[in-house]
Structures are given as structure tokens and as C-alpha cells.
CSV table of C-alpha atoms and ligand atoms in Angstrom, one decimal:
chain,number,residue,atom,x,y,z
A,7,MET,CA,10.5,-38.0,1.0
A,8,ARG,CA,9.7,-34.5,2.2
A,9,PHE,CA,6.8,-32.6,0.9
A,10,SER,CA,6.3,-29.0,0.5
A,11,HIS,CA,5.2,-26.2,2.7
A,12,LEU,CA,4.2,-22.7,2.6
A,13,CYS,CA,4.2,-19.7,4.9
A,14,LEU,CA,2.3,-16.9,3.2
A,15,LEU,CA,1.1,-15.4,6.4
A,16,VAL,CA,-1.0,-12.6,5.1
A,17,TRP,CA,-2.7,-15.0,2.8
A,18,ALA,CA,-3.4,-17.2,5.7
A,19,LEU,CA,-5.2,-14.3,7.4
A,20,GLN,CA,-7.0,-13.4,4.2
A,21,ALA,CA,-8.3,-17.0,3.7
A,22,SER,CA,-11.1,-16.3,6.1
A,23,ALA,CA,-11.2,-12.6,5.4
A,24,THR,CA,-14.2,-10.9,4.1
A,25,ILE,CA,-13.8,-8.7,1.1
A,26,LEU,CA,-15.7,-5.4,1.5
A,27,GLN,CA,-16.6,-3.3,-1.4
A,28,ASN,CA,-17.9,0.1,-0.3
A,29,GLY,CA,-19.1,-1.5,2.9
A,30,GLN,CA,-20.9,-4.4,1.1
A,31,VAL,CA,-19.7,-8.0,1.6
A,32,ARG,CA,-18.5,-9.5,-1.6
A,33,GLU,CA,-20.4,-12.8,-2.0
A,34,ASP,CA,-18.5,-15.9,-2.9
A,35,ALA,CA,-15.2,-14.1,-2.9
A,36,TYR,CA,-13.1,-17.2,-3.1
A,37,PRO,CA,-14.8,-19.8,-5.4
A,38,GLY,CA,-13.1,-23.1,-5.9
A,39,GLN,CA,-12.5,-24.8,-2.6
A,40,ALA,CA,-10.8,-28.1,-3.3
A,41,PRO,CA,-12.0,-31.2,-1.4
A,42,GLU,CA,-9.6,-32.9,1.0
A,43,ILE,CA,-9.1,-36.5,0.0
A,44,LEU,CA,-7.1,-39.6,0.8
A,45,VAL,CA,-5.2,-41.2,-2.1
A,46,ASP,CA,-4.8,-44.9,-2.7
A,47,ASP,CA,-2.8,-47.0,-5.1
A,48,SER,CA,-4.9,-45.9,-8.0
A,49,TRP,CA,-3.0,-42.6,-8.0
A,50,ARG,CA,0.5,-42.0,-9.3
A,51,ALA,CA,2.6,-40.1,-6.8
A,52,TYR,CA,5.3,-37.6,-7.7
A,53,GLY,CA,7.7,-35.8,-5.3
A,54,PRO,CA,8.0,-32.0,-5.3
A,55,ASP,CA,11.4,-32.5,-7.1
A,56,ALA,CA,9.7,-34.0,-10.2
A,57,PRO,CA,11.3,-32.3,-13.2
A,58,GLU,CA,7.9,-31.7,-14.8
A,59,ILE,CA,7.1,-29.1,-12.1
A,60,SER,CA,8.3,-25.6,-13.0
A,61,TYR,CA,8.7,-23.4,-10.0
A,62,LYS,CA,8.1,-19.7,-10.4
A,63,GLY,CA,9.6,-17.2,-8.0
A,64,ARG,CA,12.0,-18.2,-5.1
A,65,TRP,CA,11.6,-21.5,-3.4
A,66,ASP,CA,14.0,-23.0,-0.9
A,67,ARG,CA,15.3,-26.6,-0.8
A,68,GLN,CA,12.4,-27.7,1.3
A,69,TYR,CA,10.0,-26.5,-1.4
A,70,VAL,CA,8.9,-23.7,0.8
A,71,SER,CA,8.3,-20.2,-0.5
A,72,CYS,CA,7.5,-17.2,1.7
A,73,GLU,CA,7.1,-14.7,-1.1
A,74,ARG,CA,3.7,-13.3,-1.8
A,75,LEU,CA,3.1,-14.8,-5.3
A,76,PRO,CA,5.4,-17.8,-5.9
A,77,GLY,CA,3.9,-20.4,-8.1
A,78,ILE,CA,4.1,-23.7,-9.8
A,79,LYS,CA,3.2,-24.7,-13.3
A,80,LEU,CA,2.8,-28.3,-14.5
A,81,GLY,CA,1.0,-30.3,-17.2
A,82,PHE,CA,-0.9,-33.5,-16.7
A,83,THR,CA,-3.0,-35.9,-18.7
A,84,GLY,CA,-6.2,-37.6,-17.4
A,85,SER,CA,-8.8,-35.6,-15.5
A,86,GLN,CA,-7.7,-35.9,-11.8
A,87,LEU,CA,-5.0,-34.0,-10.0
A,88,ALA,CA,-4.3,-33.7,-6.3
A,89,LEU,CA,-1.6,-32.0,-4.3
A,90,ARG,CA,-0.2,-32.6,-0.8
A,91,PHE,CA,0.9,-29.8,1.5
A,92,GLY,CA,3.7,-30.3,3.9
A,93,SER,CA,4.1,-29.6,7.6
A,94,GLN,CA,5.4,-26.1,7.2
A,95,THR,CA,2.2,-24.9,5.4
A,96,SER,CA,0.5,-22.1,7.2
A,97,GLU,CA,-2.7,-23.3,8.6
A,98,GLY,CA,-5.7,-22.4,6.4
A,99,VAL,CA,-3.5,-20.6,3.8
A,100,LEU,CA,-5.3,-19.5,0.7
A,101,LEU,CA,-4.0,-20.3,-2.7
A,102,ALA,CA,-5.1,-19.3,-6.2
A,103,TYR,CA,-5.0,-21.9,-8.9
A,104,ARG,CA,-6.3,-22.4,-12.4
A,105,PHE,CA,-6.2,-24.7,-15.4
A,106,GLY,CA,-4.9,-23.4,-18.7
A,107,GLY,CA,-6.5,-20.0,-19.4
A,108,LEU,CA,-9.6,-20.5,-17.3
A,109,ASP,CA,-10.4,-18.2,-14.5
A,110,TRP,CA,-8.5,-18.3,-11.2
A,111,LYS,CA,-10.1,-20.2,-8.3
A,112,PHE,CA,-9.2,-20.2,-4.7
A,113,SER,CA,-8.8,-22.9,-2.0
A,114,ASN,CA,-7.5,-22.9,1.5
A,115,VAL,CA,-5.4,-25.8,2.5
A,116,THR,CA,-3.9,-27.2,5.7
A,117,THR,CA,-0.7,-29.0,6.7
A,118,ASN,CA,0.0,-32.6,5.8
A,119,ALA,CA,-3.2,-33.0,3.8
A,120,ILE,CA,-4.0,-33.8,0.2
A,121,TYR,CA,-6.5,-31.8,-1.8
A,122,GLN,CA,-8.0,-32.7,-5.2
A,123,PHE,CA,-7.9,-29.8,-7.5
A,124,ALA,CA,-9.2,-31.4,-10.7
A,125,GLY,CA,-11.9,-34.1,-11.1
A,126,PRO,CA,-14.7,-35.0,-13.4
A,127,TRP,CA,-16.4,-31.8,-12.2
A,128,THR,CA,-13.7,-29.5,-13.5
A,129,ALA,CA,-14.6,-27.6,-16.7
A,130,GLY,CA,-12.2,-28.1,-19.6
A,131,MET,CA,-10.9,-31.4,-18.5
A,132,ASN,CA,-12.7,-33.4,-21.2
A,133,SER,CA,-11.8,-31.2,-24.1
A,134,THR,CA,-8.0,-31.4,-24.3
A,135,ARG,CA,-5.7,-34.3,-23.6
A,136,GLU,CA,-2.8,-32.3,-22.0
A,137,LYS,CA,-3.8,-29.7,-19.4
A,138,THR,CA,-1.8,-27.0,-17.7
A,139,PHE,CA,-2.2,-26.5,-14.0
A,140,GLU,CA,-0.9,-23.3,-12.6
A,141,MET,CA,-0.9,-22.3,-9.0
A,142,ARG,CA,0.3,-19.1,-7.6
A,143,VAL,CA,1.2,-19.5,-4.0
A,144,GLN,CA,2.5,-22.9,-3.1
A,145,LEU,CA,3.8,-26.5,-3.7
A,146,SER,CA,4.0,-30.0,-2.5
A,147,GLY,CA,3.7,-33.6,-3.7
A,148,VAL,CA,1.5,-34.2,-6.7
A,149,TYR,CA,-0.9,-37.1,-7.4
A,150,ILE,CA,-2.4,-37.9,-10.8
A,151,ALA,CA,-5.0,-40.6,-11.3
A,152,SER,CA,-3.5,-43.7,-12.8
A,153,ASP,CA,-5.1,-43.1,-16.2
A,154,GLY,CA,-2.9,-40.0,-16.6
A,155,GLU,CA,0.6,-38.7,-15.9
A,156,LEU,CA,2.5,-35.6,-15.1
A,157,THR,CA,3.9,-33.6,-18.0
A,158,LYS,CA,5.9,-30.4,-18.4
A,159,ALA,CA,3.7,-27.4,-19.2
A,160,LEU,CA,4.6,-25.3,-22.2
A,161,GLN,CA,7.2,-22.7,-21.2
A,162,TYR,CA,7.3,-19.3,-22.9
A,163,ASN,CA,10.6,-18.1,-24.2
A,164,LYS,CA,10.7,-14.8,-22.5
A,165,THR,CA,11.2,-14.3,-18.8
A,166,VAL,CA,10.4,-11.3,-16.7
A,167,GLU,CA,11.5,-10.8,-13.1
A,168,ILE,CA,10.1,-8.1,-10.8
A,169,ILE,CA,12.1,-7.1,-7.8
A,170,GLY,CA,10.1,-5.2,-5.3
A,171,ASP,CA,8.5,-4.7,-1.9
A,172,SER,CA,4.9,-4.6,-0.6
A,173,PHE,CA,3.8,-2.7,-3.7
A,174,ALA,CA,4.8,-5.5,-6.1
A,175,SER,CA,3.5,-8.0,-3.6
A,176,GLY,CA,0.0,-6.4,-3.6
A,177,GLN,CA,-0.1,-6.0,0.1
A,178,TYR,CA,-3.6,-4.7,1.1
A,179,ALA,CA,-5.0,-5.1,-2.4
A,180,THR,CA,-8.2,-7.2,-2.7
A,181,TYR,CA,-6.5,-10.5,-3.8
A,182,GLU,CA,-3.1,-9.4,-2.7
A,183,GLY,CA,-0.5,-10.7,-5.2
A,184,LEU,CA,-3.2,-11.4,-7.8
A,185,SER,CA,-4.3,-7.8,-7.6
A,186,ALA,CA,-0.7,-6.4,-7.6
A,187,TRP,CA,0.7,-4.3,-10.4
A,188,ALA,CA,3.6,-6.7,-10.8
A,189,TYR,CA,1.4,-9.7,-11.5
A,190,SER,CA,-1.0,-7.6,-13.6
A,191,PHE,CA,1.9,-6.4,-15.7
A,192,ALA,CA,3.6,-9.7,-16.2
A,193,ALA,CA,0.5,-11.8,-16.7
A,194,GLY,CA,-0.9,-9.1,-18.8
A,195,LEU,CA,1.9,-9.4,-21.3
A,196,GLY,CA,0.5,-12.9,-21.9
A,197,ASP,CA,3.3,-15.0,-23.3
A,198,VAL,CA,6.1,-14.6,-20.8
A,199,GLU,CA,7.2,-16.6,-17.8
A,200,TYR,CA,7.5,-14.4,-14.7
A,201,SER,CA,8.8,-14.3,-11.2
A,202,ILE,CA,8.1,-11.8,-8.5
A,203,THR,CA,10.9,-11.5,-6.1
A,204,ALA,CA,9.2,-9.2,-3.6
A,205,TYR,CA,8.9,-9.0,0.2
A,206,PRO,CA,6.7,-6.6,2.1
A,207,GLY,CA,8.8,-4.2,4.2
A,208,ILE,CA,12.1,-4.9,2.5
A,209,CYS,CA,14.5,-2.0,1.9
A,210,LEU,CA,16.7,-1.8,-1.2
A,211,THR,CA,19.6,-1.0,1.2
A,212,ASP,CA,21.0,-3.9,3.1
A,213,LYS,CA,19.5,-3.2,6.5
A,214,SER,CA,16.7,-4.5,8.7
A,215,CYS,CA,13.9,-2.0,8.1
A,216,TYR,CA,11.0,-3.7,9.9
A,217,SER,CA,11.1,-6.5,12.5
A,218,ASN,CA,10.3,-9.3,9.9
A,219,GLU,CA,12.9,-8.2,7.3
A,220,ALA,CA,16.4,-9.0,8.4
A,221,ARG,CA,18.2,-7.9,5.3
A,222,GLY,CA,17.8,-5.5,2.3
A,223,MET,CA,17.4,-6.6,-1.3
A,224,THR,CA,21.0,-5.9,-2.4
A,225,HIS,CA,21.7,-9.0,-0.2
A,226,GLN,CA,18.5,-10.9,-0.3
A,227,TRP,CA,18.3,-11.1,-4.1
A,228,PHE,CA,21.0,-13.7,-4.0
A,229,TYR,CA,19.2,-16.1,-1.6
A,230,ALA,CA,16.5,-18.7,-2.0
A,231,ALA,CA,14.7,-18.2,1.3
A,232,ASP,CA,12.9,-15.1,2.3
A,233,VAL,CA,14.1,-12.6,4.9
A,234,GLY,CA,11.5,-13.5,7.5
A,235,ALA,CA,11.6,-15.3,10.8
A,236,ARG,CA,10.7,-18.8,9.5
A,237,ALA,CA,13.6,-18.9,7.1
A,238,GLU,CA,15.9,-17.7,9.8
A,239,ALA,CA,14.7,-20.4,12.2
A,240,THR,CA,15.1,-23.1,9.5
A,241,TYR,CA,18.4,-22.1,8.1
A,242,GLY,CA,20.0,-20.0,10.8
A,243,ASN,CA,23.2,-18.4,9.6
A,244,ASN,CA,23.5,-20.9,6.7
A,245,PRO,CA,20.9,-19.6,4.3
A,246,GLN,CA,20.6,-21.2,0.9
A,247,LYS,CA,21.8,-19.2,-2.1
A,248,TRP,CA,19.6,-19.0,-5.1
A,249,ASN,CA,21.0,-21.1,-7.9
A,250,PHE,CA,20.6,-18.7,-10.9
A,251,SER,CA,22.1,-21.1,-13.4
A,252,ALA,CA,19.3,-23.7,-12.6
A,253,HIS,CA,16.7,-21.2,-14.0
A,254,PRO,CA,16.3,-19.4,-17.3
A,255,PRO,CA,17.9,-15.9,-17.2
A,256,ALA,CA,15.5,-13.0,-17.1
A,257,ASP,CA,15.1,-10.9,-20.3
A,258,LEU,CA,13.5,-8.0,-18.5
A,259,VAL,CA,13.9,-7.0,-14.9
A,260,ILE,CA,11.8,-4.3,-13.3
A,261,ILE,CA,13.0,-2.8,-10.0
A,262,ASP,CA,10.5,-1.0,-7.7
A,263,LEU,CA,12.3,-0.4,-4.4
A,264,GLY,CA,13.0,2.5,-2.1
A,265,THR,CA,9.7,3.4,-0.3
A,266,ASN,CA,10.8,1.4,2.8
A,267,ASP,CA,14.2,3.0,2.6
A,268,GLN,CA,12.6,6.4,2.6
A,269,ARG,CA,10.5,5.5,5.6
A,270,ASN,CA,13.6,4.3,7.4
A,271,ASN,CA,15.5,7.5,6.8
A,272,VAL,CA,18.1,5.9,4.4
A,273,SER,CA,20.1,8.9,3.0
A,274,GLY,CA,20.0,9.7,-0.7
A,275,SER,CA,23.7,8.8,-1.1
A,276,ASP,CA,23.2,5.4,0.5
A,277,PHE,CA,20.2,4.8,-1.6
A,278,TYR,CA,22.2,5.8,-4.7
A,279,ASP,CA,25.0,3.4,-3.8
A,280,SER,CA,22.6,0.5,-3.1
A,281,TYR,CA,20.7,1.0,-6.3
A,282,THR,CA,23.9,1.1,-8.3
A,283,ALA,CA,25.0,-2.1,-6.6
A,284,LEU,CA,21.7,-3.9,-7.3
A,285,ILE,CA,21.8,-3.0,-11.0
A,286,ASN,CA,25.4,-4.2,-11.3
A,287,SER,CA,24.4,-7.5,-9.6
A,288,VAL,CA,21.4,-8.0,-11.8
A,289,HIS,CA,23.5,-7.2,-14.9
A,290,ASP,CA,26.3,-9.5,-13.9
A,291,THR,CA,23.8,-12.3,-13.4
A,292,TYR,CA,21.7,-11.6,-16.5
A,293,PRO,CA,24.0,-9.9,-19.0
A,294,GLN,CA,21.3,-9.8,-21.7
A,295,ALA,CA,18.5,-8.4,-19.5
A,296,GLU,CA,16.9,-5.0,-19.9
A,297,ILE,CA,16.8,-3.4,-16.5
A,298,VAL,CA,14.1,-0.9,-15.7
A,299,LEU,CA,14.2,1.4,-12.7
A,300,MET,CA,10.8,2.4,-11.6
A,301,SER,CA,10.4,5.8,-10.0
A,302,LEU,CA,8.8,6.0,-6.6
A,303,TRP,CA,5.4,7.7,-6.6
A,304,GLY,CA,5.9,8.8,-3.0
A,305,LYS,CA,3.1,10.7,-1.2
A,306,PHE,CA,0.3,13.1,-2.1
A,307,PHE,CA,-0.4,16.2,0.0
A,308,ARG,CA,-3.4,18.4,-0.1
A,309,TYR,CA,-2.2,22.0,-0.4
A,310,GLY,CA,-5.1,24.5,-0.4
A,311,ASP,CA,-7.5,23.3,-3.1
A,312,LYS,CA,-4.9,21.1,-4.9
A,313,TYR,CA,-3.1,17.9,-4.4
A,314,ILE,CA,0.7,17.7,-4.9
A,315,GLN,CA,2.7,14.6,-5.5
A,316,SER,CA,5.9,14.2,-3.7
A,317,PRO,CA,8.0,11.4,-5.2
A,318,PHE,CA,10.7,9.8,-3.1
A,319,TYR,CA,14.4,9.9,-4.0
A,320,ALA,CA,13.7,11.6,-7.3
A,321,PRO,CA,17.1,13.3,-7.7
A,322,ASP,CA,19.0,10.2,-6.5
A,323,LEU,CA,17.2,7.9,-8.9
A,324,HIS,CA,17.9,10.3,-11.7
A,325,ARG,CA,21.6,10.2,-10.7
A,326,VAL,CA,21.5,6.4,-10.7
A,327,PHE,CA,20.0,6.4,-14.2
A,328,GLU,CA,22.5,9.1,-15.4
A,329,SER,CA,25.4,7.0,-14.1
A,330,PHE,CA,24.5,4.2,-16.5
A,331,HIS,CA,23.9,6.6,-19.5
A,332,ASP,CA,26.4,4.7,-21.7
A,333,GLN,CA,24.9,1.4,-20.9
A,334,PRO,CA,21.7,1.0,-23.0
A,335,PHE,CA,20.3,-1.9,-21.0
A,336,VAL,CA,19.3,0.5,-18.1
A,337,HIS,CA,15.9,2.2,-18.5
A,338,TYR,CA,13.8,4.6,-16.5
A,339,PHE,CA,10.1,4.2,-16.1
A,340,GLY,CA,8.6,7.4,-14.6
A,341,THR,CA,5.5,6.9,-12.5
A,342,LYS,CA,4.9,10.6,-11.7
A,343,GLY,CA,1.4,11.6,-12.7
A,344,ILE,CA,0.0,8.1,-13.2
A,345,LEU,CA,-1.5,7.8,-9.8
A,346,GLN,CA,-3.8,10.4,-8.1
A,347,HIS,CA,-4.1,10.9,-4.4
A,348,ASN,CA,-7.2,8.6,-4.2
A,349,ASP,CA,-5.3,5.7,-6.0
A,350,ILE,CA,-3.5,5.2,-2.6
A,351,ASP,CA,-5.5,3.3,0.0
A,352,PRO,CA,-5.7,4.2,3.7
A,353,GLN,CA,-2.8,1.8,4.4
A,354,GLY,CA,-0.5,3.8,2.1
A,355,HIS,CA,-0.6,1.3,-0.8
A,356,PRO,CA,-2.1,1.5,-4.2
A,357,THR,CA,-5.8,0.6,-4.5
A,358,ASP,CA,-6.7,-2.2,-7.0
A,359,VAL,CA,-7.3,0.6,-9.5
A,360,GLY,CA,-3.9,2.2,-8.7
A,361,HIS,CA,-2.2,-1.2,-9.3
A,362,LEU,CA,-4.0,-1.5,-12.7
A,363,LYS,CA,-2.9,1.9,-13.8
A,364,ILE,CA,0.7,1.2,-13.0
A,365,ALA,CA,0.5,-2.2,-14.8
A,366,SER,CA,-1.2,-0.8,-17.9
A,367,HIS,CA,1.2,2.1,-18.3
A,368,LEU,CA,4.1,-0.2,-17.9
A,369,MET,CA,2.8,-2.7,-20.4
A,370,GLN,CA,2.4,0.0,-23.0
A,371,TRP,CA,5.8,1.5,-22.1
A,372,THR,CA,7.3,-2.0,-22.6
A,373,LYS,CA,5.7,-2.3,-26.0
A,374,LEU,CA,6.7,1.2,-27.2
A,375,LYS,CA,10.2,1.4,-25.7
A,376,LEU,CA,11.4,-2.3,-25.9
A,377,GLY,CA,9.3,-3.5,-28.8
A,378,TRP,CA,7.6,-6.3,-26.9
A,379,GLU,CA,4.3,-7.4,-28.3
A,380,PHE,CA,1.3,-8.2,-26.2
A,381,GLY,CA,0.7,-12.0,-26.3
A,382,ALA,CA,-2.5,-12.4,-24.2
A,383,THR,CA,-5.4,-14.1,-25.9
A,384,GLY,CA,-8.1,-13.4,-23.3
A,385,ALA,CA,-7.2,-15.5,-20.2
A,386,GLU,CA,-8.3,-13.8,-17.0
A,387,VAL,CA,-5.7,-11.7,-15.4
A,388,GLN,CA,-7.5,-9.5,-12.8
A,389,HIS,CA,-10.0,-11.6,-10.8
A,390,ASP,CA,-13.5,-10.5,-10.1
A,391,THR,CA,-13.4,-6.9,-11.3
A,392,LEU,CA,-16.8,-7.0,-13.0
A,393,TYR,CA,-18.5,-5.4,-10.0
A,394,TRP,CA,-17.4,-2.0,-11.3
A,395,ASN,CA,-20.1,-2.1,-13.9
A,396,ASP,CA,-22.4,-5.0,-14.3
A,397,GLN,CA,-25.7,-3.2,-14.8
A,398,ALA,CA,-27.3,-1.9,-18.0
A,399,GLY,CA,-29.5,0.6,-16.1
A,400,TYR,CA,-28.6,2.8,-13.2
A,401,ARG,CA,-31.9,3.4,-11.6
B,516,NAG,C1,-11.5,-22.9,4.4
B,516,NAG,O1,-12.6,-22.7,3.4
B,516,NAG,C2,-13.8,-23.3,3.8
B,516,NAG,C3,-14.8,-23.2,2.7
B,516,NAG,O2,-14.7,-21.9,2.1
B,516,NAG,C4,-14.3,-22.6,5.1
B,516,NAG,O3,-15.5,-23.2,5.6
B,516,NAG,C5,-13.2,-22.7,6.2
B,516,NAG,O4,-13.6,-22.0,7.3
B,516,NAG,C6,-11.9,-22.3,5.7
B,516,NAG,N1,-10.9,-22.6,6.7
B,516,NAG,C7,-9.9,-21.8,7.1
B,516,NAG,C8,-9.0,-22.3,8.1
B,516,NAG,O5,-9.9,-20.6,6.7
B,517,NAG,C1,-16.3,-35.3,-18.6
B,517,NAG,O1,-16.6,-36.6,-19.1
B,517,NAG,C2,-17.1,-37.5,-18.1
B,517,NAG,C3,-17.3,-38.9,-18.8
B,517,NAG,O2,-17.9,-38.8,-20.0
B,517,NAG,C4,-18.5,-37.0,-17.6
B,517,NAG,O3,-19.0,-37.9,-16.6
B,517,NAG,C5,-18.2,-35.6,-16.9
B,517,NAG,O4,-19.4,-35.0,-16.5
B,517,NAG,C6,-17.5,-34.7,-17.9
B,517,NAG,N1,-17.2,-33.5,-17.2
B,517,NAG,C7,-17.5,-32.2,-17.6
B,517,NAG,C8,-17.1,-31.1,-16.7
B,517,NAG,O5,-18.1,-32.0,-18.6
B,518,NAG,C1,10.5,-21.2,-27.8
B,518,NAG,O1,11.6,-21.2,-28.8
B,518,NAG,C2,11.8,-22.5,-29.4
B,518,NAG,C3,13.0,-22.4,-30.2
B,518,NAG,O2,13.0,-21.3,-31.0
B,518,NAG,C4,10.5,-22.9,-30.2
B,518,NAG,O3,10.7,-24.1,-30.7
B,518,NAG,C5,9.3,-22.9,-29.2
B,518,NAG,O4,8.1,-23.1,-29.9
B,518,NAG,C6,9.2,-21.5,-28.5
B,518,NAG,N1,8.1,-21.7,-27.5
B,518,NAG,C7,7.1,-20.8,-27.4
B,518,NAG,C8,6.1,-21.1,-26.3
B,518,NAG,O5,7.0,-19.9,-28.2
B,519,NAG,C1,23.1,-25.0,-10.0
B,519,NAG,O1,22.3,-25.5,-11.1
B,519,NAG,C2,23.1,-26.0,-12.1
B,519,NAG,C3,22.3,-26.3,-13.3
B,519,NAG,O2,21.1,-27.0,-13.0
B,519,NAG,C4,23.8,-27.3,-11.6
B,519,NAG,O3,24.6,-27.8,-12.6
B,519,NAG,C5,24.6,-26.9,-10.4
B,519,NAG,O4,25.2,-28.1,-9.8
B,519,NAG,C6,23.8,-26.2,-9.3
B,519,NAG,N1,24.6,-25.7,-8.3
B,519,NAG,C7,24.4,-25.9,-7.0
B,519,NAG,C8,25.3,-25.3,-6.0
B,519,NAG,O5,23.4,-26.6,-6.6
B,520,NAG,C1,13.3,9.3,10.7
B,520,NAG,O1,13.6,10.6,11.0
B,520,NAG,C2,12.5,11.3,11.6
B,520,NAG,C3,12.9,12.8,11.7
B,520,NAG,O2,14.2,12.9,12.3
B,520,NAG,C4,12.2,10.7,12.9
B,520,NAG,O3,11.1,11.4,13.5
B,520,NAG,C5,11.8,9.2,12.7
B,520,NAG,O4,11.5,8.6,13.9
B,520,NAG,C6,12.9,8.5,11.9
B,520,NAG,N1,12.4,7.2,11.6
B,520,NAG,C7,13.1,6.1,11.7
B,520,NAG,C8,12.5,4.8,11.3
B,520,NAG,O5,14.3,6.1,12.2
């Protein structure tokens, strides 16, 4: 049996990375390191193909995902849970995990090793019989102590898919994907399943925009593996198509693409054609889905004593939206005016605060325009944001 693997390269770097907040080192930035263990016959073993495991995001047939925030969700009984990571796991990759609605924890893992995520030390294990384990980042074999078993975790009935680039992936944000607007939006809604189909550097238009991105999203959306070098080395010119019928269709699809096209000089008319093609592909695949085009915030320039926002492809995106005017499933979410110049970090991506502003506005928009209710009951979404104000006195 093959076990699973992971190649979230940026997370691999971040695993040993220090988080700086205004020059101060964040202490205990990644709580929750799982111990590496050996399992014996007192554990029940399950393969990565166990039907109780729900995969979120795109995973290929070797149970590898190279997206920034793929996940698994499973249920189990008993109080002990361990996972094995396969040979393609990036060395030292950091993953985020949690039980039920408890806070996110972090652990780095290595190849061909088994880590125990739940044990008698884990809060909440004694209080409910069936627990939910959720991991955003990776997969593998699963082991449950022999007094328990694997179960399917509760699945929400509504599904959201976000199609995007490094912005939706949270590149350069504090906890990357876990700090991204895409995750904050979908997890913030509370009672939806979600997938984030996003790759840093990807263009909407089908072209290679940066060295690691062979194809654009109009092509890549149909495939299970990512556009990076690992997938190409593994599958060559026979990449695995994504089997849409094996997964629940999305009810809501948000598209945030085009910044890389702009940086790669894709013309407005090519951008228009690609956008129209992607909307048609999404609609053919998910005929019931509401599709939201997110406008591109673009750049901010200082002009005299003011800042001016210069969104990318604004007329082209309007033209795309107009061309679907008799098709009520296409919506437009305007981001102009939500971010200010200092919500963009020195690497050209939103700061954590910028991501939260986008997510919060989009949540409210989804409620007002589409009539979705907020279903969150208080489970942590943004991790470790208390540092903004944890003092009663300021002197
Ligand atoms: C994994 O985490 C442990 C504990 O936080 C740390 O000591 C170790 O250096 C990390 N390993 C890698 C490869 O990042
Ligand atoms: C759970 O129950 C066991 C057995 O009673 C106990 O040893 C353990 O400390 C409890 N764990 C927690 C986190 O309360
Ligand atoms: C999903 O819908 C089914 C059928 O209407 C219902 O039985 C189930 O409780 C719903 N699940 C959730 C999590 O709301
Ligand atoms: C896709 O998934 C469906 C539903 O699970 C299954 O019946 C079908 O055989 C799958 N197709 C491929 C090509 O794997
Ligand atoms: C885009 O066009 C500008 C202006 O002609 C040029 O300087 C830049 O190198 C081009 N960028 C790419 C990625 O082709």
C-alpha cells in the first residue's frame, strides 16, 4: 500500500521560520508538535483510500497535494490518532491540525514517519465519543488505537470553492493559507465545506507565467495535480484529471485571478477571453453554482499628498460581467476601496489585516446578496491574532 506525501514547499521553509511582529520574535508561534512514534498491533491501520477520510482541495492519485491549503477531515472514536507521511513529503513540512472546534495546532513532519496527533494529553478527547480531526495541509495512512475506529466526520451541505493565486493561498501572510482571505472567508461562514484551488504565480490565461507554473488556470482547473515541477516529474505528459463527479458540486465559486496575468503583460482581450472560458467551464461543471468574479485591487501609488488605487483589468472584468448579464448566476464582488496602501505588504501581497478585510467584506456580501447565513459558533478561524490588543493598560 502506498502512503501519502506532500510538497508544500513554502510551508516547509516556514516550519523553521521565525515570525516577527514589528521586529519582535513571536514566542511559541507553532504550538502542538506531535511526537513521532512507532505503531504496533494494538493500533488499527487504515490506508489513505479509506472512505471515512474526506479530502478537501485537490489531491492526486498518490494522495499528494501541492496546493497551499489542502486538507483532510475524518472522525474517530477512542482517544488516540496517528498519521503516517509518505516518501514524497517535503522534509520538515509544517501542517496545521485541530480537533472539532478547538484551536489550530501546528506540527512539522518528515517522510516515512508516523506521528501521534491525539493521545490522553489532548484536550476534549474524554468529553465526546466521536471526535472530528481536521488537518489543513496533508495526508497519509491513519492509525487509531484498538479501542477506537475511524468514522466519517459530519459533512456540511453547502460547498464553496475558491479559485485563485498567491492571494487566495496566503503567500507571505503570517500563517500562509491559514491567514489567507480565502480560508478566512470560507471557514468564517462556519457551516460549509470548502476547497481552495489556488497556486501562487498562476495566471488565469493558459500560459507559463513563472518558472514553477507550467499552465494557467483555464487548463489547470481540470487537473488533480498542481502545475509545479514535482507533478510534472511524477506524471509527465499524462497528468491526472480531477474527477469532479467523485466530489460534491460547489454551490458557490469565487474567482480571484488576473494579477499574475497583468504582471506578465497578458492583453485585456486575452484576459477577457480566458475569464469567459473559465466561467463557462465552472458553470458547465457546477450548473447550480453561483459564480463570483472578484475585482483585482491592483496597486497603490502615492501622488502628491494622496494615495491612488489602480485596479488591474477593471474595464475587461466589467466587460466579462456584462457579457453574462442575462445569466443571474454570475456576480461581481468589487474590492475597490476595501484595502488601503498599507494593507499591502512589502512583497506585494495583502497583510494579515488586508486578508481579513477582504474576507469580512466578502462574508457580508455573501449574506446580503446571496442570502447565506453565518453558521460559525465560535471555533477559531484566525490563529494567534490576540497580540493586537491584549493589554488593559497602555503605559
Ligand atoms: C520541527 O519542530 C521541532 C519542534 O518545534 C524543532 O525542534 C525542529 O527543528 C523542527 N524540524 C524541522 C525540520 O523544521
Ligand atoms: C482523559 O481520561 C484519562 C483516563 O481517565 C485521563 O488519564 C486523562 O488525563 C484525561 N485526559 C484529559 C486531557 O483530561
Ligand atoms: C444535510 O442535509 C441532510 C438532508 O437534508 C440532513 O439530513 C443533514 O442533517 C444535513 N447536514 C447538515 C450538517 O446540516
Ligand atoms: C469518477 O467518480 C465517479 C463517482 O465516484 C466514478 O463512478 C467514476 O468511475 C470516476 N471516474 C474516473 C475516471 O475515475
Ligand atoms: C511587460 O512589458 C513591459 C513594458 O513593455 C516590459 O518592461 C516587461 O519586461 C514585460 N514583462 C514581461 C514579464 O514580459
